[in-house]
mmCIF file with all atom_site columns, C-alpha atoms in Angstrom:
data_model
loop_
_atom_site.group_PDB
_atom_site.id
_atom_site.type_symbol
_atom_site.label_atom_id
_atom_site.label_alt_id
_atom_site.label_comp_id
_atom_site.label_asym_id
_atom_site.label_entity_id
_atom_site.label_seq_id
_atom_site.pdbx_PDB_ins_code
_atom_site.Cartn_x
_atom_site.Cartn_y
_atom_site.Cartn_z
_atom_site.occupancy
_atom_site.B_iso_or_equiv
_atom_site.pdbx_formal_charge
_atom_site.auth_seq_id
_atom_site.auth_comp_id
_atom_site.auth_asym_id
_atom_site.auth_atom_id
_atom_site.pdbx_PDB_model_num
ATOM 1   C CA . UNK A 1 1   ? -3.368  -39.845 15.638  1.00 40.00 ? 20  UNK A CA 1
ATOM 2   C CA . UNK A 1 2   ? -6.988  -38.636 15.746  1.00 44.00 ? 21  UNK A CA 1
ATOM 3   C CA . UNK A 1 3   ? -9.815  -41.144 15.949  1.00 46.00 ? 22  UNK A CA 1
ATOM 4   C CA . UNK A 1 4   ? -10.216 -42.719 12.502  1.00 56.00 ? 23  UNK A CA 1
ATOM 5   C CA . UNK A 1 5   ? -13.523 -44.456 13.250  1.00 52.00 ? 24  UNK A CA 1
ATOM 6   C CA . UNK A 1 6   ? -16.224 -44.000 10.598  1.00 55.00 ? 25  UNK A CA 1
ATOM 7   C CA . UNK A 1 7   ? -18.814 -43.774 13.389  1.00 56.00 ? 26  UNK A CA 1
ATOM 8   C CA . UNK A 1 8   ? -18.495 -40.604 15.527  1.00 59.00 ? 27  UNK A CA 1
ATOM 9   C CA . UNK A 1 9   ? -21.099 -41.750 18.034  1.00 70.00 ? 28  UNK A CA 1
ATOM 10  C CA . UNK A 1 10  ? -24.498 -40.863 16.650  1.00 82.00 ? 29  UNK A CA 1
ATOM 11  C CA . UNK A 1 11  ? -27.108 -41.742 19.333  1.00 86.00 ? 30  UNK A CA 1
ATOM 12  C CA . UNK A 1 12  ? -29.345 -43.003 16.524  1.00 90.00 ? 31  UNK A CA 1
ATOM 13  C CA . UNK A 1 13  ? -26.970 -45.972 16.211  1.00 91.00 ? 32  UNK A CA 1
ATOM 14  C CA . UNK A 1 14  ? -27.192 -47.049 19.864  1.00 90.00 ? 33  UNK A CA 1
ATOM 15  C CA . UNK A 1 15  ? -29.350 -50.026 18.906  1.00 93.00 ? 34  UNK A CA 1
ATOM 16  C CA . UNK A 1 16  ? -26.343 -51.412 16.942  1.00 94.00 ? 35  UNK A CA 1
ATOM 17  C CA . UNK A 1 17  ? -23.518 -50.770 19.394  1.00 94.00 ? 36  UNK A CA 1
ATOM 18  C CA . UNK A 1 18  ? -21.559 -53.343 21.350  1.00 95.00 ? 37  UNK A CA 1
ATOM 19  C CA . UNK A 1 19  ? -19.927 -52.443 24.678  1.00 96.00 ? 38  UNK A CA 1
ATOM 20  C CA . UNK A 1 20  ? -16.652 -53.885 25.951  1.00 96.00 ? 39  UNK A CA 1
ATOM 21  C CA . UNK A 1 21  ? -16.919 -55.774 29.238  1.00 97.00 ? 40  UNK A CA 1
ATOM 22  C CA . UNK A 1 22  ? -13.390 -57.192 29.413  1.00 97.00 ? 41  UNK A CA 1
ATOM 23  C CA . UNK A 1 23  ? -10.309 -57.567 27.235  1.00 97.00 ? 42  UNK A CA 1
ATOM 24  C CA . UNK A 1 24  ? -7.645  -60.272 27.018  1.00 97.00 ? 43  UNK A CA 1
ATOM 25  C CA . UNK A 1 25  ? -4.335  -59.818 25.206  1.00 96.00 ? 44  UNK A CA 1
ATOM 26  C CA . UNK A 1 26  ? -3.648  -62.818 22.953  1.00 96.00 ? 45  UNK A CA 1
ATOM 27  C CA . UNK A 1 27  ? -0.458  -61.805 21.159  1.00 95.00 ? 46  UNK A CA 1
ATOM 28  C CA . UNK A 1 28  ? 2.044   -58.972 21.223  1.00 95.00 ? 47  UNK A CA 1
ATOM 29  C CA . UNK A 1 29  ? 4.337   -59.570 18.284  1.00 90.00 ? 48  UNK A CA 1
ATOM 30  C CA . UNK A 1 30  ? 6.759   -57.417 16.353  1.00 86.00 ? 49  UNK A CA 1
ATOM 31  C CA . UNK A 1 31  ? 3.885   -56.226 14.158  1.00 83.00 ? 50  UNK A CA 1
ATOM 32  C CA . UNK A 1 32  ? 0.597   -57.720 15.377  1.00 87.00 ? 51  UNK A CA 1
ATOM 33  C CA . UNK A 1 33  ? -1.172  -56.993 18.657  1.00 94.00 ? 52  UNK A CA 1
ATOM 34  C CA . UNK A 1 34  ? -4.180  -59.266 19.068  1.00 97.00 ? 53  UNK A CA 1
ATOM 35  C CA . UNK A 1 35  ? -7.001  -59.232 21.619  1.00 97.00 ? 54  UNK A CA 1
ATOM 36  C CA . UNK A 1 36  ? -10.105 -61.187 22.606  1.00 97.00 ? 55  UNK A CA 1
ATOM 37  C CA . UNK A 1 37  ? -12.802 -58.981 24.126  1.00 97.00 ? 56  UNK A CA 1
ATOM 38  C CA . UNK A 1 38  ? -16.050 -59.901 25.828  1.00 97.00 ? 57  UNK A CA 1
ATOM 39  C CA . UNK A 1 39  ? -18.777 -57.509 24.731  1.00 97.00 ? 58  UNK A CA 1
ATOM 40  C CA . UNK A 1 40  ? -22.382 -56.837 25.614  1.00 97.00 ? 59  UNK A CA 1
ATOM 41  C CA . UNK A 1 41  ? -24.619 -56.949 22.543  1.00 97.00 ? 60  UNK A CA 1
ATOM 42  C CA . UNK A 1 42  ? -27.504 -54.545 21.931  1.00 95.00 ? 61  UNK A CA 1
ATOM 43  C CA . UNK A 1 43  ? -29.967 -57.188 23.175  1.00 95.00 ? 62  UNK A CA 1
ATOM 44  C CA . UNK A 1 44  ? -28.045 -57.640 26.449  1.00 95.00 ? 63  UNK A CA 1
ATOM 45  C CA . UNK A 1 45  ? -26.379 -60.950 25.619  1.00 97.00 ? 64  UNK A CA 1
ATOM 46  C CA . UNK A 1 46  ? -22.595 -61.400 25.663  1.00 97.00 ? 65  UNK A CA 1
ATOM 47  C CA . UNK A 1 47  ? -20.259 -62.378 22.810  1.00 97.00 ? 66  UNK A CA 1
ATOM 48  C CA . UNK A 1 48  ? -16.539 -62.665 22.055  1.00 97.00 ? 67  UNK A CA 1
ATOM 49  C CA . UNK A 1 49  ? -14.718 -60.438 19.597  1.00 97.00 ? 68  UNK A CA 1
ATOM 50  C CA . UNK A 1 50  ? -11.173 -61.240 18.430  1.00 97.00 ? 69  UNK A CA 1
ATOM 51  C CA . UNK A 1 51  ? -9.300  -58.485 16.612  1.00 97.00 ? 70  UNK A CA 1
ATOM 52  C CA . UNK A 1 52  ? -5.922  -56.954 15.864  1.00 96.00 ? 71  UNK A CA 1
ATOM 53  C CA . UNK A 1 53  ? -4.930  -53.453 16.896  1.00 94.00 ? 72  UNK A CA 1
ATOM 54  C CA . UNK A 1 54  ? -3.057  -51.676 14.112  1.00 94.00 ? 73  UNK A CA 1
ATOM 55  C CA . UNK A 1 55  ? -1.309  -48.265 14.237  1.00 93.00 ? 74  UNK A CA 1
ATOM 56  C CA . UNK A 1 56  ? -2.677  -47.223 10.855  1.00 95.00 ? 75  UNK A CA 1
ATOM 57  C CA . UNK A 1 57  ? -1.049  -46.761 7.480   1.00 97.00 ? 76  UNK A CA 1
ATOM 58  C CA . UNK A 1 58  ? -0.898  -44.616 4.377   1.00 98.00 ? 77  UNK A CA 1
ATOM 59  C CA . UNK A 1 59  ? -1.232  -45.337 0.664   1.00 98.00 ? 78  UNK A CA 1
ATOM 60  C CA . UNK A 1 60  ? 0.136   -43.108 -2.071  1.00 98.00 ? 79  UNK A CA 1
ATOM 61  C CA . UNK A 1 61  ? -1.381  -42.647 -5.529  1.00 98.00 ? 80  UNK A CA 1
ATOM 62  C CA . UNK A 1 62  ? 1.599   -41.014 -7.247  1.00 98.00 ? 81  UNK A CA 1
ATOM 63  C CA . UNK A 1 63  ? 1.234   -39.815 -10.817 1.00 98.00 ? 82  UNK A CA 1
ATOM 64  C CA . UNK A 1 64  ? 4.020   -38.798 -13.171 1.00 98.00 ? 83  UNK A CA 1
ATOM 65  C CA . UNK A 1 65  ? 3.808   -35.806 -15.498 1.00 96.00 ? 84  UNK A CA 1
ATOM 66  C CA . UNK A 1 66  ? 2.796   -38.069 -18.410 1.00 97.00 ? 85  UNK A CA 1
ATOM 67  C CA . UNK A 1 67  ? -0.097  -39.449 -16.343 1.00 96.00 ? 86  UNK A CA 1
ATOM 68  C CA . UNK A 1 68  ? 1.451   -42.824 -15.580 1.00 98.00 ? 87  UNK A CA 1
ATOM 69  C CA . UNK A 1 69  ? 1.156   -44.185 -12.053 1.00 98.00 ? 88  UNK A CA 1
ATOM 70  C CA . UNK A 1 70  ? 3.904   -45.397 -9.736  1.00 98.00 ? 89  UNK A CA 1
ATOM 71  C CA . UNK A 1 71  ? 3.156   -48.982 -8.678  1.00 98.00 ? 90  UNK A CA 1
ATOM 72  C CA . UNK A 1 72  ? 4.908   -51.867 -6.954  1.00 97.00 ? 91  UNK A CA 1
ATOM 73  C CA . UNK A 1 73  ? 5.187   -55.628 -7.203  1.00 97.00 ? 92  UNK A CA 1
ATOM 74  C CA . UNK A 1 74  ? 5.754   -57.221 -3.807  1.00 96.00 ? 93  UNK A CA 1
ATOM 75  C CA . UNK A 1 75  ? 5.577   -60.769 -2.452  1.00 97.00 ? 94  UNK A CA 1
ATOM 76  C CA . UNK A 1 76  ? 3.039   -61.025 0.341   1.00 96.00 ? 95  UNK A CA 1
ATOM 77  C CA . UNK A 1 77  ? 3.731   -64.071 2.473   1.00 95.00 ? 96  UNK A CA 1
ATOM 78  C CA . UNK A 1 78  ? 0.237   -64.634 3.978   1.00 94.00 ? 97  UNK A CA 1
ATOM 79  C CA . UNK A 1 79  ? -1.296  -65.072 0.502   1.00 96.00 ? 98  UNK A CA 1
ATOM 80  C CA . UNK A 1 80  ? 1.863   -66.615 -1.034  1.00 97.00 ? 99  UNK A CA 1
ATOM 81  C CA . UNK A 1 81  ? 1.650   -64.310 -4.061  1.00 97.00 ? 100 UNK A CA 1
ATOM 82  C CA . UNK A 1 82  ? 3.349   -61.367 -5.713  1.00 97.00 ? 101 UNK A CA 1
ATOM 83  C CA . UNK A 1 83  ? 0.819   -58.536 -5.534  1.00 97.00 ? 102 UNK A CA 1
ATOM 84  C CA . UNK A 1 84  ? 0.422   -55.396 -7.631  1.00 98.00 ? 103 UNK A CA 1
ATOM 85  C CA . UNK A 1 85  ? -0.032  -52.437 -5.293  1.00 98.00 ? 104 UNK A CA 1
ATOM 86  C CA . UNK A 1 86  ? 0.132   -48.718 -4.791  1.00 98.00 ? 105 UNK A CA 1
ATOM 87  C CA . UNK A 1 87  ? 3.035   -47.720 -2.492  1.00 98.00 ? 106 UNK A CA 1
ATOM 88  C CA . UNK A 1 88  ? 1.991   -47.895 1.143   1.00 97.00 ? 107 UNK A CA 1
ATOM 89  C CA . UNK A 1 89  ? 3.352   -48.244 4.635   1.00 95.00 ? 108 UNK A CA 1
ATOM 90  C CA . UNK A 1 90  ? 2.640   -48.284 8.353   1.00 95.00 ? 109 UNK A CA 1
ATOM 91  C CA . UNK A 1 91  ? 2.642   -45.189 10.530  1.00 95.00 ? 110 UNK A CA 1
ATOM 92  C CA . UNK A 1 92  ? 5.474   -44.978 13.030  1.00 93.00 ? 111 UNK A CA 1
ATOM 93  C CA . UNK A 1 93  ? 4.599   -44.012 16.602  1.00 90.00 ? 112 UNK A CA 1
ATOM 94  C CA . UNK A 1 94  ? 3.717   -40.320 16.710  1.00 92.00 ? 113 UNK A CA 1
ATOM 95  C CA . UNK A 1 95  ? 4.224   -39.865 12.971  1.00 95.00 ? 114 UNK A CA 1
ATOM 96  C CA . UNK A 1 96  ? 1.908   -37.529 11.060  1.00 96.00 ? 115 UNK A CA 1
ATOM 97  C CA . UNK A 1 97  ? 0.063   -38.974 8.090   1.00 97.00 ? 116 UNK A CA 1
ATOM 98  C CA . UNK A 1 98  ? 1.639   -36.706 5.459   1.00 97.00 ? 117 UNK A CA 1
ATOM 99  C CA . UNK A 1 99  ? 5.128   -37.219 6.834   1.00 97.00 ? 118 UNK A CA 1
ATOM 100 C CA . UNK A 1 100 ? 4.569   -40.985 6.646   1.00 97.00 ? 119 UNK A CA 1
ATOM 101 C CA . UNK A 1 101 ? 3.339   -40.757 3.051   1.00 97.00 ? 120 UNK A CA 1
ATOM 102 C CA . UNK A 1 102 ? 6.371   -38.699 2.053   1.00 97.00 ? 121 UNK A CA 1
ATOM 103 C CA . UNK A 1 103 ? 8.736   -41.112 3.796   1.00 96.00 ? 122 UNK A CA 1
ATOM 104 C CA . UNK A 1 104 ? 7.176   -44.255 2.372   1.00 96.00 ? 123 UNK A CA 1
ATOM 105 C CA . UNK A 1 105 ? 7.085   -42.939 -1.201  1.00 97.00 ? 124 UNK A CA 1
ATOM 106 C CA . UNK A 1 106 ? 10.762  -42.011 -1.034  1.00 96.00 ? 125 UNK A CA 1
ATOM 107 C CA . UNK A 1 107 ? 11.903  -45.168 0.742   1.00 95.00 ? 126 UNK A CA 1
ATOM 108 C CA . UNK A 1 108 ? 10.005  -47.608 -1.467  1.00 95.00 ? 127 UNK A CA 1
ATOM 109 C CA . UNK A 1 109 ? 10.130  -45.925 -4.873  1.00 96.00 ? 128 UNK A CA 1
ATOM 110 C CA . UNK A 1 110 ? 12.830  -43.242 -4.744  1.00 96.00 ? 129 UNK A CA 1
ATOM 111 C CA . UNK A 1 111 ? 10.328  -40.569 -5.752  1.00 97.00 ? 130 UNK A CA 1
ATOM 112 C CA . UNK A 1 112 ? 9.618   -37.370 -3.857  1.00 96.00 ? 131 UNK A CA 1
ATOM 113 C CA . UNK A 1 113 ? 6.623   -35.175 -4.623  1.00 97.00 ? 132 UNK A CA 1
ATOM 114 C CA . UNK A 1 114 ? 6.194   -31.396 -4.521  1.00 97.00 ? 133 UNK A CA 1
ATOM 115 C CA . UNK A 1 115 ? 2.393   -31.553 -4.284  1.00 97.00 ? 134 UNK A CA 1
ATOM 116 C CA . UNK A 1 116 ? 0.196   -33.684 -2.033  1.00 98.00 ? 135 UNK A CA 1
ATOM 117 C CA . UNK A 1 117 ? -3.538  -34.078 -1.474  1.00 98.00 ? 136 UNK A CA 1
ATOM 118 C CA . UNK A 1 118 ? -5.300  -36.203 1.137   1.00 97.00 ? 137 UNK A CA 1
ATOM 119 C CA . UNK A 1 119 ? -8.213  -37.955 -0.534  1.00 97.00 ? 138 UNK A CA 1
ATOM 120 C CA . UNK A 1 120 ? -9.736  -39.744 2.442   1.00 96.00 ? 139 UNK A CA 1
ATOM 121 C CA . UNK A 1 121 ? -9.472  -42.792 4.654   1.00 97.00 ? 140 UNK A CA 1
ATOM 122 C CA . UNK A 1 122 ? -10.376 -46.446 4.249   1.00 97.00 ? 141 UNK A CA 1
ATOM 123 C CA . UNK A 1 123 ? -10.788 -49.347 6.691   1.00 97.00 ? 142 UNK A CA 1
ATOM 124 C CA . UNK A 1 124 ? -9.619  -52.459 4.820   1.00 95.00 ? 143 UNK A CA 1
ATOM 125 C CA . UNK A 1 125 ? -10.441 -55.228 7.331   1.00 95.00 ? 144 UNK A CA 1
ATOM 126 C CA . UNK A 1 126 ? -13.221 -53.994 9.613   1.00 96.00 ? 145 UNK A CA 1
ATOM 127 C CA . UNK A 1 127 ? -14.196 -57.480 10.773  1.00 95.00 ? 146 UNK A CA 1
ATOM 128 C CA . UNK A 1 128 ? -10.934 -58.189 12.628  1.00 96.00 ? 147 UNK A CA 1
ATOM 129 C CA . UNK A 1 129 ? -8.661  -55.135 12.712  1.00 96.00 ? 148 UNK A CA 1
ATOM 130 C CA . UNK A 1 130 ? -8.596  -51.490 13.765  1.00 95.00 ? 149 UNK A CA 1
ATOM 131 C CA . UNK A 1 131 ? -6.426  -50.690 10.731  1.00 96.00 ? 150 UNK A CA 1
ATOM 132 C CA . UNK A 1 132 ? -7.140  -47.540 8.756   1.00 97.00 ? 151 UNK A CA 1
ATOM 133 C CA . UNK A 1 133 ? -5.312  -46.332 5.643   1.00 98.00 ? 152 UNK A CA 1
ATOM 134 C CA . UNK A 1 134 ? -5.060  -42.654 4.772   1.00 98.00 ? 153 UNK A CA 1
ATOM 135 C CA . UNK A 1 135 ? -5.205  -42.226 0.989   1.00 98.00 ? 154 UNK A CA 1
ATOM 136 C CA . UNK A 1 136 ? -2.821  -39.621 -0.436  1.00 98.00 ? 155 UNK A CA 1
ATOM 137 C CA . UNK A 1 137 ? -2.346  -38.363 -3.985  1.00 98.00 ? 156 UNK A CA 1
ATOM 138 C CA . UNK A 1 138 ? 1.086   -37.097 -5.046  1.00 98.00 ? 157 UNK A CA 1
ATOM 139 C CA . UNK A 1 139 ? 2.251   -35.263 -8.158  1.00 97.00 ? 158 UNK A CA 1
ATOM 140 C CA . UNK A 1 140 ? 5.149   -33.133 -9.419  1.00 97.00 ? 159 UNK A CA 1
ATOM 141 C CA . UNK A 1 141 ? 7.454   -36.079 -8.811  1.00 97.00 ? 160 UNK A CA 1
ATOM 142 C CA . UNK A 1 142 ? 11.245  -36.099 -8.751  1.00 96.00 ? 161 UNK A CA 1
ATOM 143 C CA . UNK A 1 143 ? 13.114  -39.383 -9.120  1.00 95.00 ? 162 UNK A CA 1
ATOM 144 C CA . UNK A 1 144 ? 15.789  -40.302 -6.595  1.00 93.00 ? 163 UNK A CA 1
ATOM 145 C CA . UNK A 1 145 ? 17.305  -43.264 -4.797  1.00 91.00 ? 164 UNK A CA 1
ATOM 146 C CA . UNK A 1 146 ? 15.251  -45.833 -2.944  1.00 91.00 ? 165 UNK A CA 1
ATOM 147 C CA . UNK A 1 147 ? 15.939  -46.585 0.728   1.00 87.00 ? 166 UNK A CA 1
ATOM 148 C CA . UNK A 1 148 ? 14.329  -49.961 1.314   1.00 85.00 ? 167 UNK A CA 1
ATOM 149 C CA . UNK A 1 149 ? 14.170  -51.398 4.818   1.00 81.00 ? 168 UNK A CA 1
ATOM 150 C CA . UNK A 1 150 ? 16.309  -54.432 5.637   1.00 83.00 ? 169 UNK A CA 1
ATOM 151 C CA . UNK A 1 151 ? 14.505  -57.525 4.365   1.00 84.00 ? 170 UNK A CA 1
ATOM 152 C CA . UNK A 1 152 ? 12.238  -55.527 2.045   1.00 85.00 ? 171 UNK A CA 1
ATOM 153 C CA . UNK A 1 153 ? 12.163  -56.570 -1.609  1.00 93.00 ? 172 UNK A CA 1
ATOM 154 C CA . UNK A 1 154 ? 9.908   -55.010 -4.227  1.00 95.00 ? 173 UNK A CA 1
ATOM 155 C CA . UNK A 1 155 ? 9.891   -53.917 -7.849  1.00 96.00 ? 174 UNK A CA 1
ATOM 156 C CA . UNK A 1 156 ? 8.787   -50.422 -8.855  1.00 97.00 ? 175 UNK A CA 1
ATOM 157 C CA . UNK A 1 157 ? 7.120   -49.889 -12.224 1.00 97.00 ? 176 UNK A CA 1
ATOM 158 C CA . UNK A 1 158 ? 4.695   -47.522 -13.919 1.00 98.00 ? 177 UNK A CA 1
ATOM 159 C CA . UNK A 1 159 ? 1.391   -48.084 -15.654 1.00 98.00 ? 178 UNK A CA 1
ATOM 160 C CA . UNK A 1 160 ? -1.298  -45.950 -17.216 1.00 98.00 ? 179 UNK A CA 1
ATOM 161 C CA . UNK A 1 161 ? -4.635  -45.502 -15.412 1.00 98.00 ? 180 UNK A CA 1
ATOM 162 C CA . UNK A 1 162 ? -6.281  -47.490 -18.216 1.00 98.00 ? 181 UNK A CA 1
ATOM 163 C CA . UNK A 1 163 ? -3.888  -50.397 -17.658 1.00 98.00 ? 182 UNK A CA 1
ATOM 164 C CA . UNK A 1 164 ? -4.533  -50.356 -13.914 1.00 98.00 ? 183 UNK A CA 1
ATOM 165 C CA . UNK A 1 165 ? -8.292  -50.359 -14.433 1.00 98.00 ? 184 UNK A CA 1
ATOM 166 C CA . UNK A 1 166 ? -7.985  -53.332 -16.777 1.00 98.00 ? 185 UNK A CA 1
ATOM 167 C CA . UNK A 1 167 ? -5.907  -55.237 -14.223 1.00 98.00 ? 186 UNK A CA 1
ATOM 168 C CA . UNK A 1 168 ? -8.540  -54.541 -11.554 1.00 97.00 ? 187 UNK A CA 1
ATOM 169 C CA . UNK A 1 169 ? -11.249 -55.820 -13.863 1.00 97.00 ? 188 UNK A CA 1
ATOM 170 C CA . UNK A 1 170 ? -9.444  -58.992 -14.934 1.00 97.00 ? 189 UNK A CA 1
ATOM 171 C CA . UNK A 1 171 ? -8.298  -59.965 -11.423 1.00 96.00 ? 190 UNK A CA 1
ATOM 172 C CA . UNK A 1 172 ? -4.582  -59.197 -11.665 1.00 97.00 ? 191 UNK A CA 1
ATOM 173 C CA . UNK A 1 173 ? -5.083  -56.606 -8.919  1.00 98.00 ? 192 UNK A CA 1
ATOM 174 C CA . UNK A 1 174 ? -6.834  -58.052 -5.857  1.00 97.00 ? 193 UNK A CA 1
ATOM 175 C CA . UNK A 1 175 ? -5.217  -55.969 -3.099  1.00 97.00 ? 194 UNK A CA 1
ATOM 176 C CA . UNK A 1 176 ? -8.072  -54.173 -1.306  1.00 96.00 ? 195 UNK A CA 1
ATOM 177 C CA . UNK A 1 177 ? -6.317  -50.848 -0.800  1.00 97.00 ? 196 UNK A CA 1
ATOM 178 C CA . UNK A 1 178 ? -5.237  -50.688 -4.436  1.00 98.00 ? 197 UNK A CA 1
ATOM 179 C CA . UNK A 1 179 ? -8.750  -51.487 -5.638  1.00 98.00 ? 198 UNK A CA 1
ATOM 180 C CA . UNK A 1 180 ? -10.122 -48.720 -3.406  1.00 97.00 ? 199 UNK A CA 1
ATOM 181 C CA . UNK A 1 181 ? -7.391  -46.350 -4.526  1.00 98.00 ? 200 UNK A CA 1
ATOM 182 C CA . UNK A 1 182 ? -8.282  -47.018 -8.142  1.00 98.00 ? 201 UNK A CA 1
ATOM 183 C CA . UNK A 1 183 ? -11.869 -45.992 -7.379  1.00 97.00 ? 202 UNK A CA 1
ATOM 184 C CA . UNK A 1 184 ? -10.577 -42.685 -6.004  1.00 97.00 ? 203 UNK A CA 1
ATOM 185 C CA . UNK A 1 185 ? -8.290  -42.255 -9.011  1.00 98.00 ? 204 UNK A CA 1
ATOM 186 C CA . UNK A 1 186 ? -11.063 -42.938 -11.501 1.00 97.00 ? 205 UNK A CA 1
ATOM 187 C CA . UNK A 1 187 ? -13.339 -40.343 -9.902  1.00 97.00 ? 206 UNK A CA 1
ATOM 188 C CA . UNK A 1 188 ? -10.570 -37.745 -9.586  1.00 97.00 ? 207 UNK A CA 1
ATOM 189 C CA . UNK A 1 189 ? -9.563  -38.159 -13.228 1.00 97.00 ? 208 UNK A CA 1
ATOM 190 C CA . UNK A 1 190 ? -13.197 -37.862 -14.350 1.00 97.00 ? 209 UNK A CA 1
ATOM 191 C CA . UNK A 1 191 ? -13.647 -34.666 -12.356 1.00 97.00 ? 210 UNK A CA 1
ATOM 192 C CA . UNK A 1 192 ? -16.369 -36.162 -10.179 1.00 98.00 ? 211 UNK A CA 1
ATOM 193 C CA . UNK A 1 193 ? -14.196 -35.856 -7.053  1.00 96.00 ? 212 UNK A CA 1
ATOM 194 C CA . UNK A 1 194 ? -11.875 -32.924 -6.325  1.00 96.00 ? 213 UNK A CA 1
ATOM 195 C CA . UNK A 1 195 ? -8.670  -32.745 -4.296  1.00 97.00 ? 214 UNK A CA 1
ATOM 196 C CA . UNK A 1 196 ? -7.227  -29.999 -2.084  1.00 95.00 ? 215 UNK A CA 1
ATOM 197 C CA . UNK A 1 197 ? -3.533  -29.892 -3.040  1.00 96.00 ? 216 UNK A CA 1
ATOM 198 C CA . UNK A 1 198 ? -0.845  -28.674 -0.666  1.00 92.00 ? 217 UNK A CA 1
ATOM 199 C CA . UNK A 1 199 ? 2.851   -27.956 -0.842  1.00 87.00 ? 218 UNK A CA 1
ATOM 200 C CA . UNK A 1 200 ? 4.845   -31.103 -0.155  1.00 74.00 ? 219 UNK A CA 1
ATOM 201 C CA . UNK A 1 201 ? 7.553   -29.052 1.529   1.00 57.00 ? 220 UNK A CA 1
ATOM 202 C CA . UNK A 1 202 ? 5.411   -28.913 4.688   1.00 47.00 ? 221 UNK A CA 1
ATOM 203 C CA . UNK A 1 203 ? 5.578   -32.452 6.126   1.00 44.00 ? 222 UNK A CA 1
ATOM 204 C CA . UNK A 1 204 ? 3.698   -33.422 9.225   1.00 43.00 ? 223 UNK A CA 1
ATOM 205 C CA . UNK A 1 205 ? 0.746   -31.085 8.779   1.00 46.00 ? 224 UNK A CA 1
ATOM 206 C CA . UNK A 1 206 ? -1.886  -33.809 8.447   1.00 47.00 ? 225 UNK A CA 1
#
């Protein structure tokens, strides 16, 4: 995957940068890969930085012909709650972003899409993770059969954009990626932000 950092290296930001001096692996689990680095601060002092390396993920804002959105209800163990979310999933090693979005939408919801548009990228937990999430829009949906992973349990449902916005406002939706995705959706629907749609029959091009 290409570098997903929001900072391409502008020399004007050198007074803010930290430089790695050493790195210690803390955990290599099935999913998490954690490190503790010693860094040199801009003023020359040293500090510790603990963080998780993440392979990146995708999120899909899929809209049916009637305008309703494809959403999920899934239990998230760390917060001990069932969360309302847009479909999303982790990139496999070497997997292109669009191919991942197509795979995750089909596996989790049973839908495939003929048209796709990459809206942008978000960094949900910049204080302790390298994770980035590519935000994809999908339309011209066709319903099919879900292919959930072993041990994966979730409900798929639909809601109108107005319902989703209300749930964000009243606190039913607290998932960061879904809140950010709703911002994108709101601006796309208003015409303030435009999308560059592509044929979904060409996976792996992004």
